[in-house]
Short mmCIF file of C-alpha atoms in Angstrom, two decimals:
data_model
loop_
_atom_site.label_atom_id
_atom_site.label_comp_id
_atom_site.label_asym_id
_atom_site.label_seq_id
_atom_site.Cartn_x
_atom_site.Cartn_y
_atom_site.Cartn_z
CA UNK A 1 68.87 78.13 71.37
CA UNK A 2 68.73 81.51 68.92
CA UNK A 3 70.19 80.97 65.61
CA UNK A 4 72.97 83.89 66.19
CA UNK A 5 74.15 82.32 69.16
CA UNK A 6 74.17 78.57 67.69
CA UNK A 7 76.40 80.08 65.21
CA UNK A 8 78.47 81.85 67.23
CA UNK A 9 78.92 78.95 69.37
CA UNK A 10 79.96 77.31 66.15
CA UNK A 11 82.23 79.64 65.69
CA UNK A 12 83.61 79.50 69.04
CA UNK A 13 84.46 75.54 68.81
CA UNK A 14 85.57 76.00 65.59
CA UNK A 15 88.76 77.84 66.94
CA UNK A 16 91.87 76.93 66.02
CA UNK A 17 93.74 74.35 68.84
CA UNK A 18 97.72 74.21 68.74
CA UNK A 19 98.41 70.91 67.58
CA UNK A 20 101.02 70.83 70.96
CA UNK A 21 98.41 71.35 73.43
CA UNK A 22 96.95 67.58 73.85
CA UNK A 23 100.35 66.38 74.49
CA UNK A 24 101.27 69.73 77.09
CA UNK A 25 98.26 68.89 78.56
CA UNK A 26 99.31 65.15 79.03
CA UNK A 27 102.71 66.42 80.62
CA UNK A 28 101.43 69.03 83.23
CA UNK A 29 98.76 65.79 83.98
CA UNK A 30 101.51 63.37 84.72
CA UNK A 31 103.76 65.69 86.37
CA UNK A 32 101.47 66.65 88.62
CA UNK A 33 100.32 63.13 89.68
CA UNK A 34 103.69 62.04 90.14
CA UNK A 35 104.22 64.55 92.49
CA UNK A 36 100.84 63.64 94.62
CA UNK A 37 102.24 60.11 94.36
CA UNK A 38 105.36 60.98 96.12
CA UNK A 39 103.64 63.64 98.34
CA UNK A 40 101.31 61.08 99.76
CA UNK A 41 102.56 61.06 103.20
CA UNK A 42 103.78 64.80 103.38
CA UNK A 43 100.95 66.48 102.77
CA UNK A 44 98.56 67.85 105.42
CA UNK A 45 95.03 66.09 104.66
CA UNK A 46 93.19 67.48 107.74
CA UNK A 47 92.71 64.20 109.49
CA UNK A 48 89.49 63.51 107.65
CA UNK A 49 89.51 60.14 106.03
CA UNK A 50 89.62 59.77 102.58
CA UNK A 51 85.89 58.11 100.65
CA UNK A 52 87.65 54.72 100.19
CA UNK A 53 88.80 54.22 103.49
CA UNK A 54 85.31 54.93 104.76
CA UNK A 55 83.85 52.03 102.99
CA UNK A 56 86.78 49.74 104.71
CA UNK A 57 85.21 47.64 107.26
CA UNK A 58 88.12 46.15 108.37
CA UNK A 59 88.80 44.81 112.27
CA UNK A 60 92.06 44.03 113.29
CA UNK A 61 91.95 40.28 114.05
CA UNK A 62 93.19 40.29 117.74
CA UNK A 63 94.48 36.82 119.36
CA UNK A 64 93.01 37.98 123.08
CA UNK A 65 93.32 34.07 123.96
CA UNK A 66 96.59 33.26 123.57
CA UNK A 67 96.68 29.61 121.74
CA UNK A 68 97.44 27.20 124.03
CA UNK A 69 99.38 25.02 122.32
CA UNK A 70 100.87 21.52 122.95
CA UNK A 71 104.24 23.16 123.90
CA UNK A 72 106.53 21.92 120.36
CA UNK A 73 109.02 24.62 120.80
CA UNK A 74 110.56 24.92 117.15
CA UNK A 75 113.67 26.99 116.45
CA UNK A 76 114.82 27.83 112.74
CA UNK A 77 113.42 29.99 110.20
CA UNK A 78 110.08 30.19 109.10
CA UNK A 79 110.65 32.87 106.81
CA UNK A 80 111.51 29.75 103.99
CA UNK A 81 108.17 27.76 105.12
CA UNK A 82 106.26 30.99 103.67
CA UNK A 83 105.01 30.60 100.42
CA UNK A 84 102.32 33.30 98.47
CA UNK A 85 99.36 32.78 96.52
CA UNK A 86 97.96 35.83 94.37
CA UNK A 87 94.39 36.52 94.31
CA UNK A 88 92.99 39.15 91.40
CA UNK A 89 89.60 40.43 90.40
CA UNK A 90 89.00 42.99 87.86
CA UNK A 91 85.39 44.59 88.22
CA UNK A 92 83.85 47.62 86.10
CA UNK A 93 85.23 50.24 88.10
CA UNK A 94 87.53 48.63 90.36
CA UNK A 95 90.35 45.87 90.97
CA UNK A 96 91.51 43.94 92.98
CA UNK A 97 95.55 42.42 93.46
CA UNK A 98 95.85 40.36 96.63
CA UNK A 99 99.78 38.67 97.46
CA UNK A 100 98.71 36.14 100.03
CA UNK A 101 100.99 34.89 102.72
CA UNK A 102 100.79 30.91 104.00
CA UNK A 103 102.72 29.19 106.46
CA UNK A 104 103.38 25.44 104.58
CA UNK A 105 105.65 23.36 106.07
CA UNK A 106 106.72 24.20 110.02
CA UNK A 107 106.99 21.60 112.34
CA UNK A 108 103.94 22.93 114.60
CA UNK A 109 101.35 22.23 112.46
CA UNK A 110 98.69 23.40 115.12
CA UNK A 111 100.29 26.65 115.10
CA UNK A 112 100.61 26.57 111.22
CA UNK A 113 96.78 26.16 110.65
CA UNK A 114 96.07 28.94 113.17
CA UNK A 115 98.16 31.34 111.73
CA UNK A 116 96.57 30.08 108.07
CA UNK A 117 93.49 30.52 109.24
CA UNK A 118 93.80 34.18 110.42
CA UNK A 119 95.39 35.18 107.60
CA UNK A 120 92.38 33.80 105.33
CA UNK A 121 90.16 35.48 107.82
CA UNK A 122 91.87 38.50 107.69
CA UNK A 123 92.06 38.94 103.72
CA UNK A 124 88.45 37.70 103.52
CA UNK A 125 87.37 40.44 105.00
CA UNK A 126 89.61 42.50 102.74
CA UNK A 127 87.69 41.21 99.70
CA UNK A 128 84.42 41.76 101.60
CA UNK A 129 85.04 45.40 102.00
CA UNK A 130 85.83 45.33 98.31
CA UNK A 131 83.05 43.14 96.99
CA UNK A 132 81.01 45.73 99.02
CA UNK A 133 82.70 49.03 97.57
CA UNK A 134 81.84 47.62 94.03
CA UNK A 135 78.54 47.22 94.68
CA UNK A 136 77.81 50.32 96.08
CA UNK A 137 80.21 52.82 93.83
CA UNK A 138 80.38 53.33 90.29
CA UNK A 139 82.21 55.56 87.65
CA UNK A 140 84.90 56.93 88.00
CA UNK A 141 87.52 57.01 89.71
CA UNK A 142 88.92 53.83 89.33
CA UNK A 143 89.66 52.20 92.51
CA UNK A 144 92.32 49.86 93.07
CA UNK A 145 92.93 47.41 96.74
CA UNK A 146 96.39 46.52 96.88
CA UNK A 147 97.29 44.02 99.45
CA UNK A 148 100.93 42.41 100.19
CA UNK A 149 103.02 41.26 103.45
CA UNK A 150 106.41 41.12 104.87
CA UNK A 151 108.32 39.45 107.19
CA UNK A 152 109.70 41.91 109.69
CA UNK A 153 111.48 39.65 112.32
CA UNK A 154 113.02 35.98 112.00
CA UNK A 155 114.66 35.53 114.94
CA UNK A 156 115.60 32.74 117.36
CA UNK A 157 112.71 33.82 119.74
CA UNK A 158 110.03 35.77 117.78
CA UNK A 159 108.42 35.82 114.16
CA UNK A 160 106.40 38.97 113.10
CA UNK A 161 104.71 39.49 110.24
CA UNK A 162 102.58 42.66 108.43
CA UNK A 163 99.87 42.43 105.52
CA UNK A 164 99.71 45.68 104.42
CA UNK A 165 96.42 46.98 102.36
CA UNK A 166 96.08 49.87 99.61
CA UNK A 167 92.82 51.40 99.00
CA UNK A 168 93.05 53.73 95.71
CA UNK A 169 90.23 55.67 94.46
CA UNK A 170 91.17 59.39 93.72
CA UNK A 171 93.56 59.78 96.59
CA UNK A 172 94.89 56.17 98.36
CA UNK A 173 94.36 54.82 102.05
CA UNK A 174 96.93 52.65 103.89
CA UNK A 175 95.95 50.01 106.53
CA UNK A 176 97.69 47.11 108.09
CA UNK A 177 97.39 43.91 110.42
CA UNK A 178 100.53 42.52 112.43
CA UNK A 179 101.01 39.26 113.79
CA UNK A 180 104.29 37.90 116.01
CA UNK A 181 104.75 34.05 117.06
CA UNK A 182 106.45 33.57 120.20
CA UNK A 183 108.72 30.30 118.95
CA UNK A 184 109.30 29.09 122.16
CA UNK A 185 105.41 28.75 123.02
CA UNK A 186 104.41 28.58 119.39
CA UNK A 187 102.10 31.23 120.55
CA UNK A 188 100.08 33.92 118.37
CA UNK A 189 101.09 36.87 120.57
CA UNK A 190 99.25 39.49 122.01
CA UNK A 191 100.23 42.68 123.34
CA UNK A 192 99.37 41.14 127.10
CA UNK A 193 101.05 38.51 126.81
CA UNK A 194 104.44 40.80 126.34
CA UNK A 195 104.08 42.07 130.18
CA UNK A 196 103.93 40.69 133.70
CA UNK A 197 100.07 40.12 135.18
CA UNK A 198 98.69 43.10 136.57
CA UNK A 199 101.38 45.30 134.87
CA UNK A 200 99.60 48.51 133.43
CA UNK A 201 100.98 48.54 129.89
CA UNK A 202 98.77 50.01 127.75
CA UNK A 203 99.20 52.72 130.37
CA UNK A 204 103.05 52.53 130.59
CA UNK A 205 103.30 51.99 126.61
CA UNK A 206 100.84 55.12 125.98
CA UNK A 207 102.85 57.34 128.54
CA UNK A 208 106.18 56.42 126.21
CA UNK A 209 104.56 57.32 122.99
CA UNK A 210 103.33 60.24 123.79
CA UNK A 211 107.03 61.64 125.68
CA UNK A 212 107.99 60.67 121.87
CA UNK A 213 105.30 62.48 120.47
CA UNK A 214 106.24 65.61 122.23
CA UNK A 215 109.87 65.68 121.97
CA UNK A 216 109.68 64.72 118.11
CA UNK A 217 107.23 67.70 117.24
CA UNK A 218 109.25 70.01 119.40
CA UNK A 219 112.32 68.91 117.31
CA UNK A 220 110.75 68.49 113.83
CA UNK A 221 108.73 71.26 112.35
CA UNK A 222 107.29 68.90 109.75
CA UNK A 223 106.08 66.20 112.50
CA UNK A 224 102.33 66.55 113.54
CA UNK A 225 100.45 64.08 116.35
CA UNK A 226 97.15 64.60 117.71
CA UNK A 227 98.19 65.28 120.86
CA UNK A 228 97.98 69.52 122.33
CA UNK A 229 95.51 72.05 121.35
CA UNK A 230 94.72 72.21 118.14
CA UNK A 231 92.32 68.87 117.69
CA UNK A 232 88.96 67.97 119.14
CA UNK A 233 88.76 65.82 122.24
CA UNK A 234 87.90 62.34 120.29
CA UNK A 235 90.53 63.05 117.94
CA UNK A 236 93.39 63.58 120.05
CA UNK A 237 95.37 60.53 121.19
CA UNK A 238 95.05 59.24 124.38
CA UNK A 239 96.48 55.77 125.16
CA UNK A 240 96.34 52.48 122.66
CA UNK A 241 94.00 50.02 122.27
CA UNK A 242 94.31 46.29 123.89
CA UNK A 243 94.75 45.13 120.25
CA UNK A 244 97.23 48.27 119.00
CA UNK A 245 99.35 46.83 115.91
CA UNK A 246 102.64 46.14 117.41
CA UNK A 247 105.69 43.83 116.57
CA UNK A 248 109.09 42.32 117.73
CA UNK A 249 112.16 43.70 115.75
CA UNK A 250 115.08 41.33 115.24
CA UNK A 251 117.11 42.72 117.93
CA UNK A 252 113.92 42.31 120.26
CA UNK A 253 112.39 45.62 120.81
CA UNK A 254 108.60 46.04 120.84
CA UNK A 255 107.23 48.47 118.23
CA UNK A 256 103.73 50.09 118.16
CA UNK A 257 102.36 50.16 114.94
CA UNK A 258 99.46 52.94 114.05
CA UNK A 259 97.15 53.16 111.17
CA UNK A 260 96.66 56.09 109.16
CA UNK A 261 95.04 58.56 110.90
CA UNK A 262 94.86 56.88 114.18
CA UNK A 263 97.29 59.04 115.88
CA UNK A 264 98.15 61.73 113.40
CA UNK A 265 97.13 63.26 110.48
CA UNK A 266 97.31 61.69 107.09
CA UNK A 267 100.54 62.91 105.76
CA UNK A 268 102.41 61.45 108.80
CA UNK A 269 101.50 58.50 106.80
CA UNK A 270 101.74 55.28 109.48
CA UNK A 271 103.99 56.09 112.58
CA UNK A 272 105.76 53.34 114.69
CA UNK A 273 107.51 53.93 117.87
CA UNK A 274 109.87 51.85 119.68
CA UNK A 275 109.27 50.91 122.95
CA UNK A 276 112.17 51.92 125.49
CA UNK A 277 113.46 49.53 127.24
CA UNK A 278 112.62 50.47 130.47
CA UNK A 279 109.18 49.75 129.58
CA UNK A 280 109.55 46.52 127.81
CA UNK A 281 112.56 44.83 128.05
CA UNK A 282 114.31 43.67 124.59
CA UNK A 283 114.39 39.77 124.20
CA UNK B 1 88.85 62.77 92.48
CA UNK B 2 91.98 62.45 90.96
CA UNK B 3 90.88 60.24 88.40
CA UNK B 4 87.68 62.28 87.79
CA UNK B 5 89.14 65.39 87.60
CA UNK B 6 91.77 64.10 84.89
CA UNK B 7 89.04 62.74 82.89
CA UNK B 8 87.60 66.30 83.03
CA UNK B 9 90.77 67.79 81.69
CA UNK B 10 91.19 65.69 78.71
CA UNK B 11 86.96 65.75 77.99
CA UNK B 12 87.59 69.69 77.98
CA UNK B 13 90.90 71.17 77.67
CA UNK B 14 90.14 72.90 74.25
CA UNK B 15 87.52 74.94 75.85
CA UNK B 16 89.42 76.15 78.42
CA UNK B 17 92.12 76.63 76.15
CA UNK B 18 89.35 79.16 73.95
CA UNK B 19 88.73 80.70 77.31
CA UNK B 20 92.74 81.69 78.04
CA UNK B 21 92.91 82.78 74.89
CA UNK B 22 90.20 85.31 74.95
CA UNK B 23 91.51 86.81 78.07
CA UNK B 24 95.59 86.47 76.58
CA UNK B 25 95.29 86.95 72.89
CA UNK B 26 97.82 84.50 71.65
CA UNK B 27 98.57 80.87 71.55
CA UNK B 28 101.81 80.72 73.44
CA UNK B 29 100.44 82.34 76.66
CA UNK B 30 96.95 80.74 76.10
CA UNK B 31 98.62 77.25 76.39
CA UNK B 32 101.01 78.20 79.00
CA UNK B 33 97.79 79.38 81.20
CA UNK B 34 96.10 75.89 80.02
CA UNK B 35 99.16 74.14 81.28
CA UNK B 36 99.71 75.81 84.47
CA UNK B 37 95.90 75.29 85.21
CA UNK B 38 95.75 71.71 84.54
CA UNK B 39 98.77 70.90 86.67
CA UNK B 40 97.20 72.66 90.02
CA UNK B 41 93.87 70.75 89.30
CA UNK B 42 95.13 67.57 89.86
CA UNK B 43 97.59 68.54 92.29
CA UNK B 44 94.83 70.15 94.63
CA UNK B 45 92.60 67.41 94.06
CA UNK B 46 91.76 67.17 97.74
CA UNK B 47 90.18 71.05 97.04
CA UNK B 48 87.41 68.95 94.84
CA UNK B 49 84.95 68.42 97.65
CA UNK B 50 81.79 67.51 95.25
CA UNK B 51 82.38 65.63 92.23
CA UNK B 52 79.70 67.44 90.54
CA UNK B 53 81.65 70.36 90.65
CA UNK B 54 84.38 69.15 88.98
CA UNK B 55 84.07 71.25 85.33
CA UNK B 56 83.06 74.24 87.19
CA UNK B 57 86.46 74.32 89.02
CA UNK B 58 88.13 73.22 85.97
CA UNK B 59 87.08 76.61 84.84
CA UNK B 60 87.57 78.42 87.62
CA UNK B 61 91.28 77.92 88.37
CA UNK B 62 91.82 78.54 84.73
CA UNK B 63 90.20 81.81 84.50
CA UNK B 64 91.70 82.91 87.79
CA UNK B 65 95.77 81.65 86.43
CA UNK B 66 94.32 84.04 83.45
CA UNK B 67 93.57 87.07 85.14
CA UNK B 68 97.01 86.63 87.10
CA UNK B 69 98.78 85.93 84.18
CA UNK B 70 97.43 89.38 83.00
CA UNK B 71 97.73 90.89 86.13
CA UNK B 72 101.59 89.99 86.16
CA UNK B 73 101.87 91.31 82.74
CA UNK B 74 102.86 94.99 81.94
CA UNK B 75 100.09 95.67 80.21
CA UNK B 76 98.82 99.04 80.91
CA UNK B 77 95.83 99.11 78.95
CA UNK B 78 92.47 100.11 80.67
CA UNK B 79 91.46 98.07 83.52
CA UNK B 80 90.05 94.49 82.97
CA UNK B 81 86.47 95.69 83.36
CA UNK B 82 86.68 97.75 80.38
CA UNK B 83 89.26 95.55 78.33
CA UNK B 84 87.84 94.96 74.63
CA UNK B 85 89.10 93.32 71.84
CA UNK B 86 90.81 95.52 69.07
CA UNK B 87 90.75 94.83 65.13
CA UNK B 88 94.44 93.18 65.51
CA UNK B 89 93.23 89.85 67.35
CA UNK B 90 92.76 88.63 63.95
CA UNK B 91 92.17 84.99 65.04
CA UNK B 92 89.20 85.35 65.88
CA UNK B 93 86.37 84.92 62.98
CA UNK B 94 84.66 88.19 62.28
CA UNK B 95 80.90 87.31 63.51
CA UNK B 96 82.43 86.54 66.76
CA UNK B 97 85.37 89.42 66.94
CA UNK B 98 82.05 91.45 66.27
CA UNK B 99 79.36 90.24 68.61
CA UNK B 100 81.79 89.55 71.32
CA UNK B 101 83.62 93.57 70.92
CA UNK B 102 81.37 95.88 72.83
CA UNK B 103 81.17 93.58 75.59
CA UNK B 104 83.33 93.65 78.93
CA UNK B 105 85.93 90.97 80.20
CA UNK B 106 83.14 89.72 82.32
CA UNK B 107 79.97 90.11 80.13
CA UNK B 108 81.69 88.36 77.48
CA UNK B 109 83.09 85.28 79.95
CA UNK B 110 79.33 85.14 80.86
CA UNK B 111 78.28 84.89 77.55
CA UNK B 112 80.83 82.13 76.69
CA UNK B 113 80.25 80.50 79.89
CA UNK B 114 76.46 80.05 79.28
CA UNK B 115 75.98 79.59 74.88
CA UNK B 116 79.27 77.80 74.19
CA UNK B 117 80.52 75.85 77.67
CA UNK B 118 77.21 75.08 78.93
CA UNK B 119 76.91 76.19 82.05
CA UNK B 120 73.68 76.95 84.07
CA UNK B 121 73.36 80.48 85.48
CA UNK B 122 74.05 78.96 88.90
CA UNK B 123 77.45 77.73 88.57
CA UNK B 124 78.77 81.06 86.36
CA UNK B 125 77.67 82.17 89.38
CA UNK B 126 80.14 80.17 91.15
CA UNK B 127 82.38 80.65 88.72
CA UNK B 128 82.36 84.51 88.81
CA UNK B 129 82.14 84.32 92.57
CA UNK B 130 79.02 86.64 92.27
CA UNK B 131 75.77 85.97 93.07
CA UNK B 132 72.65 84.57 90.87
CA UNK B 133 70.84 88.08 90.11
CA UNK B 134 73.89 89.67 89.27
CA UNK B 135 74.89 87.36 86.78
CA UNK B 136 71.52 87.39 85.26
CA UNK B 137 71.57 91.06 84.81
CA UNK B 138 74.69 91.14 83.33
CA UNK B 139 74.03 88.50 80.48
CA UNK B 140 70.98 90.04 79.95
CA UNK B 141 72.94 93.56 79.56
CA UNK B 142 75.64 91.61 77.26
CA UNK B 143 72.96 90.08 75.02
CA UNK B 144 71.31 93.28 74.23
CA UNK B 145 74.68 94.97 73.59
CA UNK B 146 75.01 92.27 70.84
CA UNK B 147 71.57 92.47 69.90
CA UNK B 148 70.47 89.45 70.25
CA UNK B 149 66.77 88.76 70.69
CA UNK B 150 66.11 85.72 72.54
CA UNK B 151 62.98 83.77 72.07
CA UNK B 152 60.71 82.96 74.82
CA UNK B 153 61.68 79.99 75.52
CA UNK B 154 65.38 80.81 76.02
CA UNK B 155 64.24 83.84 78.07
CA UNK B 156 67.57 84.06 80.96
#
């Protein structure tokens, strides 16, 4: 480059810098993240999913056979047969944190290795997607999987599960898998199995959501669904899926479960609905 | 991006501290415009579509919080286009205060953009929201005002 302008370019950096600035910078930096952190479900993201949760490959493990299983009922809490084992990987540009449910120690041990076994199926393919992220990314940002469970429902009949999943890298992507036990079959249950043969639930179901769709956008400013004008025809929500997320709550009640995205745009974060009882019938 | 474009902010917050500062004049409002930028970078971080242009929108939202910040002010001087720098900015080391004086608010954010941020003609462009041969002309306009002969081989 010219001489004059190498030295005025000299000049230039050779300014003088406020010794306060580095640390005002620092503030208005934190602040601001902080208040993306807490924004994360409120704030409009156009439906578009984020990079990370692109590169998830995750399928919702869905029991379509029922187990058939030698019929131990077992009443009592399972909640104290779950234990946790922690699985963590640090790689150049990413990490990994894993809080891994297992069933040790209830009386159906047929039931206890299949519910094992999807849950190592399930977060084996969690650490798939990630082993395949880290290969394929690099630099920054740093990305982060968080993954972690809780026990929803413990009751006399039913035992329901979630193992939730967060995918950070830049902005953060939420998905989950459910599970429920019928105790008195010491089944793995799936949404079928909640309704009479020949009973059109995912119709029935879908018809409730979206009357609870409507009425909660018409009362709520703030709520958005893809359902109306206003999204393209493979966006917009339609009716669930054989395998929709769902779960029993402790006083019975079936709730549907959605993933981010699946039924409304990102800031609505992960809506559930509860299914009226006319529908499904609390037990 | 959020990541990236914090890393972006702490690789190059003096410059774009220089740059408020040679549209404000003074420390105090130069780091308030620094501060203000920095905080609506990483808050719209889902604006950052491409993370190659992350510096260039670094320096875009500053400059634009700068020409607000000047716009809100009551300072009735002549209009940005003409706005040139007067003997009192004494910060300012005299080669520079001289080279830079003749030169408008956006000849002389050209000038600084290209020889002391490194940027490529294309993304002043961006930048300046104006287009390539614009941006050319004016730099080349600037640099003879400060009569400065480039060599071939930095030719614009």
């Amino acid at each position: 480059m010219n001489n004059q302008l190498n030295n005025l370019k000299e000049e230039y950096l050779g300014q003088e810098i406020p010794k306060e600035l580095k640390g005002l910078v620092e503030s208005s930096i934190k602040k601001a993240k902080k208040e993306n952190r807490s924004q994360h479900y409120f704030r409009f993201t156009s439906g578009v999913l984020s990079a990370a949760a692109a590169f998830v490959l995750i399928v919702n493990i869905s029991p379509d056979v029922a187990y058939a299983m030698e019929n131990i009922p077992f009443v009592g809490s399972i909640t104290k047969a779950v234990t946790f084992r922690n699985y963590s990987k640090t790689d150049q540009n990413m990490n990994i944190q894993m809080t891994i449910p297992h069933i040790d120690g209830i009386e159906n041990s047929q039931l206890e290795e299949q519910l094992n076994g999807h849950i190592e199926q399930y977060t084996a393919q969690i650490q798939q997607a990630y082993e395949k992220e880290v290969a394929e990314t690099s630099g920054l940002p740093f990305g982060a999987y968080d993954t972690d469970y809780q026990i929803l429902t413990d009751s006399s009949r039913y035992f329901s599960m979630r193992i939730d999943t967060t995918v950070t890298k830049g902005s953060a992507a939420q998905f989950s898998n459910f599970f429920t036990i019928d105790k008195q079959t010491g089944e793995i249950l799936s949404l079928s199995d909640l309704f009479k043969d020949k009973t059109d639930y995912l119709d029935l179901i879908s018809r409730d959501i979206l009357k609870q769709m409507a009425h909660q956008i018409q009362t709520d400013d703030n709520i958005s669904y893809f359902i109306g004008d206003g999204w393209s025809d493979d966006e917009t929500f339609k009716q669930i899926k054989p395998d929709q997320n769902f779960y029993i709550t402790t006083d019975g009640h079936l709730v549907i479960a959605f993933d981010e995205y699946e039924a409304a745009p990102g800031y609505m974060g992960m809506p559930e609905f509860t299914i009226s009882d006319d529908i499904y019938m609390p037990r | 991006m959020e990541t990236l474009i914090e890393q972006a902010i702490l690789d190059n917050y003096q410059n774009l501290y220089y740059l408020a500062f040679q549209y404000v004049k003074n420390q105090q409002d130069a780091m308030d415009i620094v501060q203000d930028s920095v905080y609506k970078a990483i808050k719209q971080h889902k604006k950052l579509k491409d993370r190659e242009y992350v510096k260039s929108w670094l320096w875009k939202i500053t400059r634009n919080t700068a020409l607000d910040f000047l716009k809100n002010q009551h300072c009735h001087s002549a209009s940005l286009e003409t706005l040139t720098l007067t003997k009192e900015d004494h910060y300012l080391d005299i080669d520079l205060y001289q080279a830079l004086d003749h030169l408008n608010e956006t000849e002389r954010t050209i000038v600084t953009l290209k020889y002391f941020d490194d940027f490529k003609i294309e993304q002043i462009a961006d930048i300046l929201n104006e287009n390539i041969n614009t941006i050319k002309s004016k730099l080349y306009r600037a640099l003879k005002k400060m009569k400065i002969e480039l060599d071939v081989e930095d030719q614009i």
